Amino acid sequence: MASIKEFQVTFDCAKPVRLAAFWCEVLGYVLPPAPEGFDTWEEYDRSVPAEEQDTYFACSDPSGKGPRLLFQRVPEGKVVKNRVHLDVRAGTGLVGEERLAVLEAECARLVELGATHLKTLYADGENESCINMQDIEGNEFCLD
């Protein structure tokens, strides 16, 4: 029997620091402290060559329960739908109108952060409501 392994989710992106900060706001994650000897990440970036600045950045769940998220800069932009996406579990345990109200409020908060609301899927008797969205670089995710 295989043992359970820790894992991280890696995003290819254009601006790792910006995308990491966005997901910290979405999930309540935290950014790592600046490297030893530096007061801020900006100070650290000024100490390395320009081509090495903002090449990757990570954030993590302060409780240690969720996976670490790593954002790595790639030269190409996003061109097709993600094959994997995150489900942000904002409405866990809620049903009906109460669930929809919580999801819509969270959607509004995330839109203010720069996310895009794509489509609300309403409860249909078999499935509860969820909302399809995109982050600030166009990566799809769901509010569930």
PDB file of C-alpha atoms in Angstrom:
ATOM      1  CA  MET A   1       0.000   0.000   0.000  1.00  0.00           C
ATOM      2  CA  ALA A   2       1.381   3.403  -0.999  1.00  0.00           C
ATOM      3  CA  SER A   3       1.859   6.000   1.684  1.00  0.00           C
ATOM      4  CA  ILE A   4       0.198   9.393   1.427  1.00  0.00           C
ATOM      5  CA  LYS A   5       2.536  12.002  -0.015  1.00  0.00           C
ATOM      6  CA  GLU A   6       2.541  15.749   0.335  1.00  0.00           C
ATOM      7  CA  PHE A   7       2.144  17.579  -2.952  1.00  0.00           C
ATOM      8  CA  GLN A   8       2.135  21.065  -4.362  1.00  0.00           C
ATOM      9  CA  VAL A   9       0.128  22.481  -7.247  1.00  0.00           C
ATOM     10  CA  THR A  10       2.246  24.301  -9.832  1.00  0.00           C
ATOM     11  CA  PHE A  11       0.912  27.028 -12.111  1.00  0.00           C
ATOM     12  CA  ASP A  12       2.693  28.205 -15.242  1.00  0.00           C
ATOM     13  CA  CYS A  13       2.154  31.950 -15.438  1.00  0.00           C
ATOM     14  CA  ALA A  14       3.449  35.345 -16.566  1.00  0.00           C
ATOM     15  CA  LYS A  15       3.798  37.087 -13.181  1.00  0.00           C
ATOM     16  CA  PRO A  16       4.446  34.644 -10.314  1.00  0.00           C
ATOM     17  CA  VAL A  17       4.511  37.150  -7.447  1.00  0.00           C
ATOM     18  CA  ARG A  18       1.268  38.817  -8.565  1.00  0.00           C
ATOM     19  CA  LEU A  19      -0.521  35.478  -9.061  1.00  0.00           C
ATOM     20  CA  ALA A  20       0.722  34.127  -5.707  1.00  0.00           C
ATOM     21  CA  ALA A  21      -0.590  37.249  -3.955  1.00  0.00           C
ATOM     22  CA  PHE A  22      -3.977  36.796  -5.669  1.00  0.00           C
ATOM     23  CA  TRP A  23      -4.285  33.162  -4.536  1.00  0.00           C
ATOM     24  CA  CYS A  24      -3.236  34.115  -1.000  1.00  0.00           C
ATOM     25  CA  GLU A  25      -6.259  36.428  -0.909  1.00  0.00           C
ATOM     26  CA  VAL A  26      -8.550  33.744  -2.373  1.00  0.00           C
ATOM     27  CA  LEU A  27      -7.485  30.931  -0.053  1.00  0.00           C
ATOM     28  CA  GLY A  28      -6.192  32.678   3.071  1.00  0.00           C
ATOM     29  CA  TYR A  29      -2.697  31.408   2.259  1.00  0.00           C
ATOM     30  CA  VAL A  30       0.488  33.226   3.234  1.00  0.00           C
ATOM     31  CA  LEU A  31       3.571  34.278   1.350  1.00  0.00           C
ATOM     32  CA  PRO A  32       6.914  33.007   2.630  1.00  0.00           C
ATOM     33  CA  PRO A  33       9.179  35.385   4.532  1.00  0.00           C
ATOM     34  CA  ALA A  34      11.863  37.166   2.531  1.00  0.00           C
ATOM     35  CA  PRO A  35      15.186  35.292   2.328  1.00  0.00           C
ATOM     36  CA  GLU A  36      17.587  35.701   5.231  1.00  0.00           C
ATOM     37  CA  GLY A  37      19.402  39.000   5.055  1.00  0.00           C
ATOM     38  CA  PHE A  38      16.559  40.804   3.260  1.00  0.00           C
ATOM     39  CA  ASP A  39      13.651  42.740   4.778  1.00  0.00           C
ATOM     40  CA  THR A  40      11.369  42.298   1.749  1.00  0.00           C
ATOM     41  CA  TRP A  41      11.088  40.242  -1.426  1.00  0.00           C
ATOM     42  CA  GLU A  42      11.481  43.486  -3.412  1.00  0.00           C
ATOM     43  CA  GLU A  43      14.848  44.060  -1.721  1.00  0.00           C
ATOM     44  CA  TYR A  44      15.856  40.491  -2.566  1.00  0.00           C
ATOM     45  CA  ASP A  45      14.791  40.928  -6.220  1.00  0.00           C
ATOM     46  CA  ARG A  46      16.995  44.021  -6.535  1.00  0.00           C
ATOM     47  CA  SER A  47      19.961  41.864  -5.476  1.00  0.00           C
ATOM     48  CA  VAL A  48      19.633  39.344  -8.331  1.00  0.00           C
ATOM     49  CA  PRO A  49      19.954  39.850 -12.108  1.00  0.00           C
ATOM     50  CA  ALA A  50      16.777  41.067 -13.843  1.00  0.00           C
ATOM     51  CA  GLU A  51      16.273  37.767 -15.715  1.00  0.00           C
ATOM     52  CA  GLU A  52      16.165  35.935 -12.373  1.00  0.00           C
ATOM     53  CA  GLN A  53      13.593  38.266 -10.792  1.00  0.00           C
ATOM     54  CA  ASP A  54      10.009  37.016 -10.455  1.00  0.00           C
ATOM     55  CA  THR A  55      10.829  33.615 -11.989  1.00  0.00           C
ATOM     56  CA  TYR A  56       8.900  31.655  -9.378  1.00  0.00           C
ATOM     57  CA  PHE A  57       7.047  32.245  -6.145  1.00  0.00           C
ATOM     58  CA  ALA A  58       5.162  30.056  -3.701  1.00  0.00           C
ATOM     59  CA  CYS A  59       2.513  30.412  -1.042  1.00  0.00           C
ATOM     60  CA  SER A  60       1.207  28.010   1.548  1.00  0.00           C
ATOM     61  CA  ASP A  61      -1.644  27.209   3.870  1.00  0.00           C
ATOM     62  CA  PRO A  62      -0.733  28.592   7.311  1.00  0.00           C
ATOM     63  CA  SER A  63      -2.523  25.631   8.941  1.00  0.00           C
ATOM     64  CA  GLY A  64      -0.412  23.163   6.960  1.00  0.00           C
ATOM     65  CA  LYS A  65      -3.495  21.296   5.707  1.00  0.00           C
ATOM     66  CA  GLY A  66      -3.640  22.501   2.109  1.00  0.00           C
ATOM     67  CA  PRO A  67      -1.069  21.981  -0.612  1.00  0.00           C
ATOM     68  CA  ARG A  68       1.675  24.498  -1.308  1.00  0.00           C
ATOM     69  CA  LEU A  69       1.074  26.491  -4.499  1.00  0.00           C
ATOM     70  CA  LEU A  70       4.032  27.257  -6.743  1.00  0.00           C
ATOM     71  CA  PHE A  71       3.866  29.814  -9.551  1.00  0.00           C
ATOM     72  CA  GLN A  72       6.556  29.661 -12.225  1.00  0.00           C
ATOM     73  CA  ARG A  73       7.114  32.131 -15.024  1.00  0.00           C
ATOM     74  CA  VAL A  74       6.945  30.709 -18.536  1.00  0.00           C
ATOM     75  CA  PRO A  75       7.411  32.585 -21.817  1.00  0.00           C
ATOM     76  CA  GLU A  76       4.201  31.443 -23.493  1.00  0.00           C
ATOM     77  CA  GLY A  77       0.732  32.638 -22.564  1.00  0.00           C
ATOM     78  CA  LYS A  78      -2.279  30.487 -21.758  1.00  0.00           C
ATOM     79  CA  VAL A  79      -4.096  29.433 -24.927  1.00  0.00           C
ATOM     80  CA  VAL A  80      -6.507  26.612 -24.031  1.00  0.00           C
ATOM     81  CA  LYS A  81      -8.755  25.531 -21.167  1.00  0.00           C
ATOM     82  CA  ASN A  82      -6.987  24.057 -18.136  1.00  0.00           C
ATOM     83  CA  ARG A  83      -7.054  20.261 -17.926  1.00  0.00           C
ATOM     84  CA  VAL A  84      -6.855  20.552 -14.127  1.00  0.00           C
ATOM     85  CA  HIS A  85      -8.388  23.281 -11.992  1.00  0.00           C
ATOM     86  CA  LEU A  86      -8.893  24.154  -8.350  1.00  0.00           C
ATOM     87  CA  ASP A  87     -12.297  23.934  -6.686  1.00  0.00           C
ATOM     88  CA  VAL A  88     -12.469  26.587  -3.983  1.00  0.00           C
ATOM     89  CA  ARG A  89     -14.838  25.065  -1.433  1.00  0.00           C
ATOM     90  CA  ALA A  90     -16.675  28.205  -0.312  1.00  0.00           C
ATOM     91  CA  GLY A  91     -20.089  26.583   0.130  1.00  0.00           C
ATOM     92  CA  THR A  92     -19.238  23.291   1.815  1.00  0.00           C
ATOM     93  CA  GLY A  93     -22.208  21.924   3.761  1.00  0.00           C
ATOM     94  CA  LEU A  94     -24.631  24.545   2.456  1.00  0.00           C
ATOM     95  CA  VAL A  95     -27.548  23.884   0.113  1.00  0.00           C
ATOM     96  CA  GLY A  96     -30.083  25.790  -1.925  1.00  0.00           C
ATOM     97  CA  GLU A  97     -30.447  29.549  -1.650  1.00  0.00           C
ATOM     98  CA  GLU A  98     -28.102  29.762   1.346  1.00  0.00           C
ATOM     99  CA  ARG A  99     -25.301  28.100  -0.648  1.00  0.00           C
ATOM    100  CA  LEU A 100     -25.939  30.260  -3.695  1.00  0.00           C
ATOM    101  CA  ALA A 101     -25.838  33.459  -1.601  1.00  0.00           C
ATOM    102  CA  VAL A 102     -22.473  32.469  -0.061  1.00  0.00           C
ATOM    103  CA  LEU A 103     -21.035  31.583  -3.480  1.00  0.00           C
ATOM    104  CA  GLU A 104     -22.279  34.834  -5.031  1.00  0.00           C
ATOM    105  CA  ALA A 105     -20.803  36.898  -2.182  1.00  0.00           C
ATOM    106  CA  GLU A 106     -17.449  35.127  -2.547  1.00  0.00           C
ATOM    107  CA  CYS A 107     -17.605  35.591  -6.322  1.00  0.00           C
ATOM    108  CA  ALA A 108     -18.125  39.346  -5.855  1.00  0.00           C
ATOM    109  CA  ARG A 109     -15.126  39.495  -3.494  1.00  0.00           C
ATOM    110  CA  LEU A 110     -12.916  37.659  -5.968  1.00  0.00           C
ATOM    111  CA  VAL A 111     -14.038  39.821  -8.884  1.00  0.00           C
ATOM    112  CA  GLU A 112     -12.902  42.837  -6.856  1.00  0.00           C
ATOM    113  CA  LEU A 113      -9.476  41.136  -6.619  1.00  0.00           C
ATOM    114  CA  GLY A 114      -9.358  40.799 -10.419  1.00  0.00           C
ATOM    115  CA  ALA A 115     -10.983  37.400 -11.029  1.00  0.00           C
ATOM    116  CA  THR A 116     -13.505  36.930 -13.837  1.00  0.00           C
ATOM    117  CA  HIS A 117     -16.971  35.435 -13.322  1.00  0.00           C
ATOM    118  CA  LEU A 118     -17.596  33.052 -16.227  1.00  0.00           C
ATOM    119  CA  LYS A 119     -20.837  31.260 -15.426  1.00  0.00           C
ATOM    120  CA  THR A 120     -23.099  30.396 -12.521  1.00  0.00           C
ATOM    121  CA  LEU A 121     -24.384  26.839 -12.616  1.00  0.00           C
ATOM    122  CA  TYR A 122     -27.603  26.722 -10.621  1.00  0.00           C
ATOM    123  CA  ALA A 123     -28.780  23.770  -8.540  1.00  0.00           C
ATOM    124  CA  ASP A 124     -30.729  21.321 -10.685  1.00  0.00           C
ATOM    125  CA  GLY A 125     -32.084  18.779  -8.214  1.00  0.00           C
ATOM    126  CA  GLU A 126     -29.046  16.548  -8.670  1.00  0.00           C
ATOM    127  CA  ASN A 127     -26.139  18.988  -8.262  1.00  0.00           C
ATOM    128  CA  GLU A 128     -25.802  22.020  -6.023  1.00  0.00           C
ATOM    129  CA  SER A 129     -24.892  25.435  -7.399  1.00  0.00           C
ATOM    130  CA  CYS A 130     -21.316  26.337  -8.283  1.00  0.00           C
ATOM    131  CA  ILE A 131     -19.640  29.228 -10.090  1.00  0.00           C
ATOM    132  CA  ASN A 132     -17.025  28.950 -12.841  1.00  0.00           C
ATOM    133  CA  MET A 133     -14.367  31.660 -12.697  1.00  0.00           C
ATOM    134  CA  GLN A 134     -10.918  32.637 -13.960  1.00  0.00           C
ATOM    135  CA  ASP A 135      -8.029  34.026 -11.929  1.00  0.00           C
ATOM    136  CA  ILE A 136      -6.106  37.155 -12.927  1.00  0.00           C
ATOM    137  CA  GLU A 137      -4.140  35.243 -15.599  1.00  0.00           C
ATOM    138  CA  GLY A 138      -7.097  33.337 -17.039  1.00  0.00           C
ATOM    139  CA  ASN A 139      -6.722  30.030 -15.167  1.00  0.00           C
ATOM    140  CA  GLU A 140     -10.112  28.446 -14.593  1.00  0.00           C
ATOM    141  CA  PHE A 141     -11.344  27.551 -11.121  1.00  0.00           C
ATOM    142  CA  CYS A 142     -14.686  26.846  -9.509  1.00  0.00           C
ATOM    143  CA  LEU A 143     -16.386  28.194  -6.434  1.00  0.00           C
ATOM    144  CA  ASP A 144     -18.015  25.115  -5.030  1.00  0.00           C
TER     145      ASP A 144
END
